[in-house]
Amino acid sequence: MVRIDDVIDAYLMKRPGSDISRIQRAYIYSAKQHEGQLRKSGEPYMIHPLAVAQIIAEMGLDETSICAALLHDTIEDTDTTKEVVARLFGSDVALVVDGVTKLSKINFTRREERQAESFRKLLVAMSNDIRVLIVKLADRLHNMRTLHHMKPEARESIAQETRDIYAPLSDRLGISWLRSELDNLSLKYLEPAKYEELAKKVDKNRKTRQAFIQKTIKELQATLNAAGYSARVTGRLKNLFSIYEKMQAKGLDYADVQDALAFRVICKTMSDCYAILGLIHSHWVPVPGRFKDYIAMPKPNHYQSLHTTVVGKGGERVEIQIRTEDMHQIAEYGVAAHWTYKEGRPSGPSTDAFNWLRELIENQSEVGDSDEFLDSVRVDLFRDEVFVFTPKGDVKSLRKGATPIDFAYAIHSEVGDQCAGARVNGVQVPLRTTLKNGDMVDIVTSKNQRPSPHWLDLVKTSRARTKIRAYLRAEQRTQSRQVGQELIEKGLRRYGCSFNKMMKTGKLASAASALKFGNVEDLLASVGYGKVEANEVIDNILPDDKRDNPPDAVKEGPIEKVIRKVKRPEGGIVLDGLDNLLVQFARCCSPLPGEDIIGYVSHGRGIVIHRRSCSKAAMLDPERRAQVQWSSKAVSLRPVNLKLTTSHQTGVLANVSNIFKALNININAAQCEPNGHSQGVCHFSFMVKDLTQLNQLVRALKQSKDVLSIERLPG
């Protein structure tokens, strides 16, 4: 049981010579207020505030934080008010205690809404002082340590909330030991059978592993000493949750987890870190693709370290982390490692360590809808980056959710533009695949490959999105310029004139100026877009005598040009009574016969058909829209992609496949995987003849108890 003397000793160890009088007064007041109150275990309630204060003191936080920890439940569980706390212990302590009280009242249990409004309240509660969150995390840690005294349903609810909310928050603050313990305890209560089974397997060979750890530490230390480096080496078996995650992610048994051991080399300088890395690689064989440089590219929570995995002499894989003492303190304690105060306000690097939180708080006031707010902050609040590797072992940092296309553009614009495929960890994958931390990505390029508008739906990084849009605009402009030149050239030939001659004499430039275009390129592109008629340009080029005797020419607009270029009947689309048109179906909405459609006259691709309700169709140039409808001859099959959220149990895929079979619909491709919430996500690609057939399928799927939701995806 923790005593106040233990708390004070821990505080003075981190801050020797500090005044402890306010801490002592806070303890006496809290003990008096909680007198007679008991915890679920039957023990005096005061053991909880003392335990929380001990955690805070060991983290090295200041006197205000420790006082707030001792008093954090007084406003909620006793007659004490914020005003009384402020009068007795200062406004700074009262502010933190009040914030922790507000956090305790937030409900994070509505997982289907991802706790949107709760996140907003959490940020507001922390808006003035991040110590609110740190004390709350310490409070949650002690509650998790004593969770066995709660009823089973309460244990599961609190553990799930801890895994979903508080463990990621502790990671975002960079407090790695706290994240590790919260994850372990969550696993213990959410999946007790798996936890116990894994714990027994770890304990079974713990002595052997510990002997190997000690032997490796001595070997590493001797190597460093011989090379003249002043560094210390520690070793450990990775925590249960870390091993469990690795087993789940790779489908491994415990015996197959090769890098369950981790060693740390803590040295003096950053240059020593890189030199020691080279030394280690010269003595042990490095595992390709397993080197991570978080010194050059720190994590969002300011974590810095070099990570490498090597093969020991006995064939055992071990991970070695190399960092300086300062990096180690930040890695372990995050924002608390450099928590310094001057006159009650954070100063130095500590303010920089949680700028991300301050930005979130500022942004939240501008968003009215809670769900919209959550969407805007989720990436910033949780792990917002993935680190992936090139085949040469270089590290690329990408936004969470990034795909191989994002990775390709991160390497080089040309690699992105020519991205024709990708291999992730040696396996060919679709370009829509979401990359994960540690993936090794190899991009397959082709000189014939070009960016597609569909890619904009797949990428997550702003760099990739910007490059794709720039390419598409340039490509469209080039095509439009060519079309414009062809139209003007054809018109000039009718008058016996040459396009090249008009260019050389400067008459085309004069026409561009007269029509208020910056140059000939802009003029030609506008003609190709259909914004300016070719005859209007010709009227500004030809001499008066030739314009006075025009040929019997037919004005040719963009739609007429498409009709003239018809090569084959396709798709069963009718335009002004014509049904032998060259058409393309937009992949952004994949229209089906029976759906209301609209056409867009493109350059070189005929008429592109969209669903009338498509958001992209609404942004098309009105001058290039064409009113189209389905022909009665529309009998070809059209592709459809559906995303199904299903229950995660045996036989679901077979049951769903039987529904397709009953309606005589052939599945072209299917991909299913669990989503981590006792559910599965299945993507199906197939062909249907019209909207009626698709609606029949959707109705049949909705009647299945295995299908929880259905979403139609772009083609």
mmCIF file with all atom_site columns, N, CA and C in Angstrom, residues 468-520:
data_model
loop_
_atom_site.group_PDB
_atom_site.id
_atom_site.type_symbol
_atom_site.label_atom_id
_atom_site.label_alt_id
_atom_site.label_comp_id
_atom_site.label_asym_id
_atom_site.label_entity_id
_atom_site.label_seq_id
_atom_site.pdbx_PDB_ins_code
_atom_site.Cartn_x
_atom_site.Cartn_y
_atom_site.Cartn_z
_atom_site.occupancy
_atom_site.B_iso_or_equiv
_atom_site.pdbx_formal_charge
_atom_site.auth_seq_id
_atom_site.auth_comp_id
_atom_site.auth_asym_id
_atom_site.auth_atom_id
_atom_site.pdbx_PDB_model_num
ATOM 1   N N  . ILE A 1 468 ? -1.320  14.064 -59.000 1.00 0.00 ? 468 ILE A N  1
ATOM 2   C CA . ILE A 1 468 ? -2.278  13.425 -59.909 1.00 0.00 ? 468 ILE A CA 1
ATOM 3   C C  . ILE A 1 468 ? -3.133  14.480 -60.596 1.00 0.00 ? 468 ILE A C  1
ATOM 4   N N  . ARG A 1 469 ? -3.647  15.420 -59.824 1.00 0.00 ? 469 ARG A N  1
ATOM 5   C CA . ARG A 1 469 ? -4.472  16.476 -60.411 1.00 0.00 ? 469 ARG A CA 1
ATOM 6   C C  . ARG A 1 469 ? -3.686  17.311 -61.410 1.00 0.00 ? 469 ARG A C  1
ATOM 7   N N  . ALA A 1 470 ? -2.429  17.604 -61.083 1.00 0.00 ? 470 ALA A N  1
ATOM 8   C CA . ALA A 1 470 ? -1.599  18.386 -62.001 1.00 0.00 ? 470 ALA A CA 1
ATOM 9   C C  . ALA A 1 470 ? -1.388  17.634 -63.308 1.00 0.00 ? 470 ALA A C  1
ATOM 10  N N  . TYR A 1 471 ? -1.142  16.314 -63.192 1.00 0.00 ? 471 TYR A N  1
ATOM 11  C CA . TYR A 1 471 ? -0.948  15.523 -64.412 1.00 0.00 ? 471 TYR A CA 1
ATOM 12  C C  . TYR A 1 471 ? -2.224  15.485 -65.249 1.00 0.00 ? 471 TYR A C  1
ATOM 13  N N  . LEU A 1 472 ? -3.348  15.253 -64.594 1.00 0.00 ? 472 LEU A N  1
ATOM 14  C CA . LEU A 1 472 ? -4.608  15.166 -65.325 1.00 0.00 ? 472 LEU A CA 1
ATOM 15  C C  . LEU A 1 472 ? -4.945  16.485 -66.006 1.00 0.00 ? 472 LEU A C  1
ATOM 16  N N  . ARG A 1 473 ? -4.666  17.591 -65.311 1.00 0.00 ? 473 ARG A N  1
ATOM 17  C CA . ARG A 1 473 ? -4.916  18.892 -65.937 1.00 0.00 ? 473 ARG A CA 1
ATOM 18  C C  . ARG A 1 473 ? -4.007  19.099 -67.138 1.00 0.00 ? 473 ARG A C  1
ATOM 19  N N  . ALA A 1 474 ? -2.733  18.733 -66.981 1.00 0.00 ? 474 ALA A N  1
ATOM 20  C CA . ALA A 1 474 ? -1.790  18.894 -68.087 1.00 0.00 ? 474 ALA A CA 1
ATOM 21  C C  . ALA A 1 474 ? -2.173  18.005 -69.262 1.00 0.00 ? 474 ALA A C  1
ATOM 22  N N  . GLU A 1 475 ? -2.584  16.756 -68.943 1.00 0.00 ? 475 GLU A N  1
ATOM 23  C CA . GLU A 1 475 ? -2.980  15.831 -70.002 1.00 0.00 ? 475 GLU A CA 1
ATOM 24  C C  . GLU A 1 475 ? -4.221  16.335 -70.724 1.00 0.00 ? 475 GLU A C  1
ATOM 25  N N  . GLN A 1 476 ? -5.180  16.817 -69.950 1.00 0.00 ? 476 GLN A N  1
ATOM 26  C CA . GLN A 1 476 ? -6.405  17.327 -70.558 1.00 0.00 ? 476 GLN A CA 1
ATOM 27  C C  . GLN A 1 476 ? -6.111  18.553 -71.415 1.00 0.00 ? 476 GLN A C  1
ATOM 28  N N  . ARG A 1 477 ? -5.199  19.382 -70.930 1.00 0.00 ? 477 ARG A N  1
ATOM 29  C CA . ARG A 1 477 ? -4.841  20.572 -71.702 1.00 0.00 ? 477 ARG A CA 1
ATOM 30  C C  . ARG A 1 477 ? -4.144  20.187 -73.003 1.00 0.00 ? 477 ARG A C  1
ATOM 31  N N  . THR A 1 478 ? -3.249  19.202 -72.936 1.00 0.00 ? 478 THR A N  1
ATOM 32  C CA . THR A 1 478 ? -2.552  18.743 -74.147 1.00 0.00 ? 478 THR A CA 1
ATOM 33  C C  . THR A 1 478 ? -3.542  18.194 -75.161 1.00 0.00 ? 478 THR A C  1
ATOM 34  N N  . GLN A 1 479 ? -4.460  17.357 -74.676 1.00 0.00 ? 479 GLN A N  1
ATOM 35  C CA . GLN A 1 479 ? -5.469  16.802 -75.583 1.00 0.00 ? 479 GLN A CA 1
ATOM 36  C C  . GLN A 1 479 ? -6.344  17.907 -76.173 1.00 0.00 ? 479 GLN A C  1
ATOM 37  N N  . SER A 1 480 ? -6.727  18.860 -75.335 1.00 0.00 ? 480 SER A N  1
ATOM 38  C CA . SER A 1 480 ? -7.578  19.949 -75.813 1.00 0.00 ? 480 SER A CA 1
ATOM 39  C C  . SER A 1 480 ? -6.841  20.805 -76.835 1.00 0.00 ? 480 SER A C  1
ATOM 40  N N  . ARG A 1 481 ? -5.547  21.030 -76.597 1.00 0.00 ? 481 ARG A N  1
ATOM 41  C CA . ARG A 1 481 ? -4.764  21.811 -77.553 1.00 0.00 ? 481 ARG A CA 1
ATOM 42  C C  . ARG A 1 481 ? -4.697  21.100 -78.900 1.00 0.00 ? 481 ARG A C  1
ATOM 43  N N  . GLN A 1 482 ? -4.505  19.780 -78.879 1.00 0.00 ? 482 GLN A N  1
ATOM 44  C CA . GLN A 1 482 ? -4.438  19.019 -80.127 1.00 0.00 ? 482 GLN A CA 1
ATOM 45  C C  . GLN A 1 482 ? -5.764  19.061 -80.875 1.00 0.00 ? 482 GLN A C  1
ATOM 46  N N  . VAL A 1 483 ? -6.857  18.888 -80.110 1.00 0.00 ? 483 VAL A N  1
ATOM 47  C CA . VAL A 1 483 ? -8.177  18.949 -80.733 1.00 0.00 ? 483 VAL A CA 1
ATOM 48  C C  . VAL A 1 483 ? -8.424  20.332 -81.316 1.00 0.00 ? 483 VAL A C  1
ATOM 49  N N  . GLY A 1 484 ? -8.050  21.389 -80.568 1.00 0.00 ? 484 GLY A N  1
ATOM 50  C CA . GLY A 1 484 ? -8.239  22.757 -81.051 1.00 0.00 ? 484 GLY A CA 1
ATOM 51  C C  . GLY A 1 484 ? -7.463  23.018 -82.321 1.00 0.00 ? 484 GLY A C  1
ATOM 52  N N  . GLN A 1 485 ? -6.215  22.520 -82.361 1.00 0.00 ? 485 GLN A N  1
ATOM 53  C CA . GLN A 1 485 ? -5.401  22.707 -83.568 1.00 0.00 ? 485 GLN A CA 1
ATOM 54  C C  . GLN A 1 485 ? -6.017  21.975 -84.751 1.00 0.00 ? 485 GLN A C  1
ATOM 55  N N  . GLU A 1 486 ? -6.507  20.758 -84.526 1.00 0.00 ? 486 GLU A N  1
ATOM 56  C CA . GLU A 1 486 ? -7.131  19.998 -85.617 1.00 0.00 ? 486 GLU A CA 1
ATOM 57  C C  . GLU A 1 486 ? -8.345  20.730 -86.182 1.00 0.00 ? 486 GLU A C  1
ATOM 58  N N  . LEU A 1 487 ? -9.171  21.290 -85.290 1.00 0.00 ? 487 LEU A N  1
ATOM 59  C CA . LEU A 1 487 ? -10.378 21.981 -85.748 1.00 0.00 ? 487 LEU A CA 1
ATOM 60  C C  . LEU A 1 487 ? -10.036 23.235 -86.545 1.00 0.00 ? 487 LEU A C  1
ATOM 61  N N  . ILE A 1 488 ? -9.063  24.010 -86.055 1.00 0.00 ? 488 ILE A N  1
ATOM 62  C CA . ILE A 1 488 ? -8.668  25.237 -86.767 1.00 0.00 ? 488 ILE A CA 1
ATOM 63  C C  . ILE A 1 488 ? -7.981  24.888 -88.086 1.00 0.00 ? 488 ILE A C  1
ATOM 64  N N  . GLU A 1 489 ? -7.125  23.867 -88.031 1.00 0.00 ? 489 GLU A N  1
ATOM 65  C CA . GLU A 1 489 ? -6.406  23.445 -89.240 1.00 0.00 ? 489 GLU A CA 1
ATOM 66  C C  . GLU A 1 489 ? -7.381  22.991 -90.317 1.00 0.00 ? 489 GLU A C  1
ATOM 67  N N  . LYS A 1 490 ? -8.393  22.235 -89.933 1.00 0.00 ? 490 LYS A N  1
ATOM 68  C CA . LYS A 1 490 ? -9.382  21.754 -90.901 1.00 0.00 ? 490 LYS A CA 1
ATOM 69  C C  . LYS A 1 490 ? -10.164 22.924 -91.486 1.00 0.00 ? 490 LYS A C  1
ATOM 70  N N  . GLY A 1 491 ? -10.542 23.862 -90.623 1.00 0.00 ? 491 GLY A N  1
ATOM 71  C CA . GLY A 1 491 ? -11.286 25.025 -91.111 1.00 0.00 ? 491 GLY A CA 1
ATOM 72  C C  . GLY A 1 491 ? -10.468 25.872 -92.065 1.00 0.00 ? 491 GLY A C  1
ATOM 73  N N  . LEU A 1 492 ? -9.190  26.072 -91.773 1.00 0.00 ? 492 LEU A N  1
ATOM 74  C CA . LEU A 1 492 ? -8.325  26.876 -92.642 1.00 0.00 ? 492 LEU A CA 1
ATOM 75  C C  . LEU A 1 492 ? -8.128  26.214 -93.999 1.00 0.00 ? 492 LEU A C  1
ATOM 76  N N  . ARG A 1 493 ? -8.036  24.872 -94.019 1.00 0.00 ? 493 ARG A N  1
ATOM 77  C CA . ARG A 1 493 ? -7.858  24.170 -95.288 1.00 0.00 ? 493 ARG A CA 1
ATOM 78  C C  . ARG A 1 493 ? -9.039  24.407 -96.223 1.00 0.00 ? 493 ARG A C  1
ATOM 79  N N  . ARG A 1 494 ? -10.207 24.565 -95.656 1.00 0.00 ? 494 ARG A N  1
ATOM 80  C CA . ARG A 1 494 ? -11.391 24.821 -96.488 1.00 0.00 ? 494 ARG A CA 1
ATOM 81  C C  . ARG A 1 494 ? -11.279 26.150 -97.224 1.00 0.00 ? 494 ARG A C  1
ATOM 82  N N  . TYR A 1 495 ? -10.486 27.065 -96.631 1.00 0.00 ? 495 TYR A N  1
ATOM 83  C CA . TYR A 1 495 ? -10.273 28.365 -97.283 1.00 0.00 ? 495 TYR A CA 1
ATOM 84  C C  . TYR A 1 495 ? -8.961  28.394 -98.060 1.00 0.00 ? 495 TYR A C  1
ATOM 85  N N  . GLY A 1 496 ? -8.306  27.221 -98.140 1.00 0.00 ? 496 GLY A N  1
ATOM 86  C CA . GLY A 1 496 ? -7.059  27.160 -98.881 1.00 0.00 ? 496 GLY A CA 1
ATOM 87  C C  . GLY A 1 496 ? -5.884  27.743 -98.120 1.00 0.00 ? 496 GLY A C  1
ATOM 88  N N  . CYS A 1 497 ? -5.970  27.781 -96.807 1.00 0.00 ? 497 CYS A N  1
ATOM 89  C CA . CYS A 1 497 ? -4.900  28.353 -95.983 1.00 0.00 ? 497 CYS A CA 1
ATOM 90  C C  . CYS A 1 497 ? -4.220  27.267 -95.152 1.00 0.00 ? 497 CYS A C  1
ATOM 91  N N  . SER A 1 498 ? -2.992  27.548 -94.705 1.00 0.00 ? 498 SER A N  1
ATOM 92  C CA . SER A 1 498 ? -2.202  26.602 -93.924 1.00 0.00 ? 498 SER A CA 1
ATOM 93  C C  . SER A 1 498 ? -2.112  27.059 -92.462 1.00 0.00 ? 498 SER A C  1
ATOM 94  N N  . PHE A 1 499 ? -2.288  26.121 -91.570 1.00 0.00 ? 499 PHE A N  1
ATOM 95  C CA . PHE A 1 499 ? -2.160  26.422 -90.140 1.00 0.00 ? 499 PHE A CA 1
ATOM 96  C C  . PHE A 1 499 ? -0.740  26.873 -89.813 1.00 0.00 ? 499 PHE A C  1
ATOM 97  N N  . ASN A 1 500 ? 0.268   26.141 -90.365 1.00 0.00 ? 500 ASN A N  1
ATOM 98  C CA . ASN A 1 500 ? 1.663   26.481 -90.081 1.00 0.00 ? 500 ASN A CA 1
ATOM 99  C C  . ASN A 1 500 ? 2.011   27.879 -90.575 1.00 0.00 ? 500 ASN A C  1
ATOM 100 N N  . LYS A 1 501 ? 1.443   28.249 -91.725 1.00 0.00 ? 501 LYS A N  1
ATOM 101 C CA . LYS A 1 501 ? 1.715   29.586 -92.273 1.00 0.00 ? 501 LYS A CA 1
ATOM 102 C C  . LYS A 1 501 ? 1.133   30.665 -91.367 1.00 0.00 ? 501 LYS A C  1
ATOM 103 N N  . MET A 1 502 ? -0.070  30.402 -90.859 1.00 0.00 ? 502 MET A N  1
ATOM 104 C CA . MET A 1 502 ? -0.702  31.377 -89.961 1.00 0.00 ? 502 MET A CA 1
ATOM 105 C C  . MET A 1 502 ? 0.090   31.521 -88.658 1.00 0.00 ? 502 MET A C  1
ATOM 106 N N  . MET A 1 503 ? 0.732   30.427 -88.245 1.00 0.00 ? 503 MET A N  1
ATOM 107 C CA . MET A 1 503 ? 1.573   30.485 -87.048 1.00 0.00 ? 503 MET A CA 1
ATOM 108 C C  . MET A 1 503 ? 2.820   31.324 -87.319 1.00 0.00 ? 503 MET A C  1
ATOM 109 N N  . LYS A 1 504 ? 3.472   31.070 -88.489 1.00 0.00 ? 504 LYS A N  1
ATOM 110 C CA . LYS A 1 504 ? 4.726   31.764 -88.804 1.00 0.00 ? 504 LYS A CA 1
ATOM 111 C C  . LYS A 1 504 ? 4.515   33.250 -89.020 1.00 0.00 ? 504 LYS A C  1
ATOM 112 N N  . THR A 1 505 ? 3.398   33.610 -89.642 1.00 0.00 ? 505 THR A N  1
ATOM 113 C CA . THR A 1 505 ? 3.140   35.027 -89.910 1.00 0.00 ? 505 THR A CA 1
ATOM 114 C C  . THR A 1 505 ? 2.641   35.772 -88.680 1.00 0.00 ? 505 THR A C  1
ATOM 115 N N  . GLY A 1 506 ? 2.350   35.040 -87.605 1.00 0.00 ? 506 GLY A N  1
ATOM 116 C CA . GLY A 1 506 ? 1.902   35.687 -86.379 1.00 0.00 ? 506 GLY A CA 1
ATOM 117 C C  . GLY A 1 506 ? 0.418   35.989 -86.340 1.00 0.00 ? 506 GLY A C  1
ATOM 118 N N  . LYS A 1 507 ? -0.316  35.535 -87.375 1.00 0.00 ? 507 LYS A N  1
ATOM 119 C CA . LYS A 1 507 ? -1.749  35.849 -87.400 1.00 0.00 ? 507 LYS A CA 1
ATOM 120 C C  . LYS A 1 507 ? -2.521  35.085 -86.313 1.00 0.00 ? 507 LYS A C  1
ATOM 121 N N  . LEU A 1 508 ? -2.043  33.875 -85.981 1.00 0.00 ? 508 LEU A N  1
ATOM 122 C CA . LEU A 1 508 ? -2.697  33.143 -84.893 1.00 0.00 ? 508 LEU A CA 1
ATOM 123 C C  . LEU A 1 508 ? -2.468  33.853 -83.554 1.00 0.00 ? 508 LEU A C  1
ATOM 124 N N  . ALA A 1 509 ? -1.257  34.404 -83.404 1.00 0.00 ? 509 ALA A N  1
ATOM 125 C CA . ALA A 1 509 ? -0.968  35.153 -82.183 1.00 0.00 ? 509 ALA A CA 1
ATOM 126 C C  . ALA A 1 509 ? -1.840  36.397 -82.095 1.00 0.00 ? 509 ALA A C  1
ATOM 127 N N  . SER A 1 510 ? -2.049  37.044 -83.231 1.00 0.00 ? 510 SER A N  1
ATOM 128 C CA . SER A 1 510 ? -2.911  38.231 -83.254 1.00 0.00 ? 510 SER A CA 1
ATOM 129 C C  . SER A 1 510 ? -4.350  37.856 -82.915 1.00 0.00 ? 510 SER A C  1
ATOM 130 N N  . ALA A 1 511 ? -4.793  36.685 -83.424 1.00 0.00 ? 511 ALA A N  1
ATOM 131 C CA . ALA A 1 511 ? -6.151  36.227 -83.128 1.00 0.00 ? 511 ALA A CA 1
ATOM 132 C C  . ALA A 1 511 ? -6.293  35.931 -81.636 1.00 0.00 ? 511 ALA A C  1
ATOM 133 N N  . ALA A 1 512 ? -5.244  35.330 -81.052 1.00 0.00 ? 512 ALA A N  1
ATOM 134 C CA . ALA A 1 512 ? -5.283  35.037 -79.620 1.00 0.00 ? 512 ALA A CA 1
ATOM 135 C C  . ALA A 1 512 ? -5.408  36.325 -78.817 1.00 0.00 ? 512 ALA A C  1
ATOM 136 N N  . SER A 1 513 ? -4.668  37.353 -79.232 1.00 0.00 ? 513 SER A N  1
ATOM 137 C CA . SER A 1 513 ? -4.727  38.636 -78.537 1.00 0.00 ? 513 SER A CA 1
ATOM 138 C C  . SER A 1 513 ? -6.093  39.289 -78.703 1.00 0.00 ? 513 SER A C  1
ATOM 139 N N  . ALA A 1 514 ? -6.642  39.226 -79.914 1.00 0.00 ? 514 ALA A N  1
ATOM 140 C CA . ALA A 1 514 ? -7.949  39.838 -80.184 1.00 0.00 ? 514 ALA A CA 1
ATOM 141 C C  . ALA A 1 514 ? -9.053  39.169 -79.373 1.00 0.00 ? 514 ALA A C  1
ATOM 142 N N  . LEU A 1 515 ? -8.903  37.871 -79.157 1.00 0.00 ? 515 LEU A N  1
ATOM 143 C CA . LEU A 1 515 ? -9.917  37.129 -78.392 1.00 0.00 ? 515 LEU A CA 1
ATOM 144 C C  . LEU A 1 515 ? -9.581  37.080 -76.901 1.00 0.00 ? 515 LEU A C  1
ATOM 145 N N  . LYS A 1 516 ? -8.577  37.905 -76.510 1.00 0.00 ? 516 LYS A N  1
ATOM 146 C CA . LYS A 1 516 ? -8.207  38.081 -75.095 1.00 0.00 ? 516 LYS A CA 1
ATOM 147 C C  . LYS A 1 516 ? -7.636  36.815 -74.458 1.00 0.00 ? 516 LYS A C  1
ATOM 148 N N  . PHE A 1 517 ? -6.738  36.134 -75.210 1.00 0.00 ? 517 PHE A N  1
ATOM 149 C CA . PHE A 1 517 ? -5.990  35.005 -74.664 1.00 0.00 ? 517 PHE A CA 1
ATOM 150 C C  . PHE A 1 517 ? -4.531  35.394 -74.540 1.00 0.00 ? 517 PHE A C  1
ATOM 151 N N  . GLY A 1 518 ? -3.862  34.850 -73.546 1.00 0.00 ? 518 GLY A N  1
ATOM 152 C CA . GLY A 1 518 ? -2.477  35.215 -73.293 1.00 0.00 ? 518 GLY A CA 1
ATOM 153 C C  . GLY A 1 518 ? -1.529  34.778 -74.396 1.00 0.00 ? 518 GLY A C  1
ATOM 154 N N  . ASN A 1 519 ? -1.781  33.628 -75.001 1.00 0.00 ? 519 ASN A N  1
ATOM 155 C CA . ASN A 1 519 ? -0.913  33.116 -76.059 1.00 0.00 ? 519 ASN A CA 1
ATOM 156 C C  . ASN A 1 519 ? -1.696  32.134 -76.923 1.00 0.00 ? 519 ASN A C  1
ATOM 157 N N  . VAL A 1 520 ? -1.046  31.635 -77.958 1.00 0.00 ? 520 VAL A N  1
ATOM 158 C CA . VAL A 1 520 ? -1.697  30.717 -78.896 1.00 0.00 ? 520 VAL A CA 1
ATOM 159 C C  . VAL A 1 520 ? -2.069  29.406 -78.215 1.00 0.00 ? 520 VAL A C  1
#
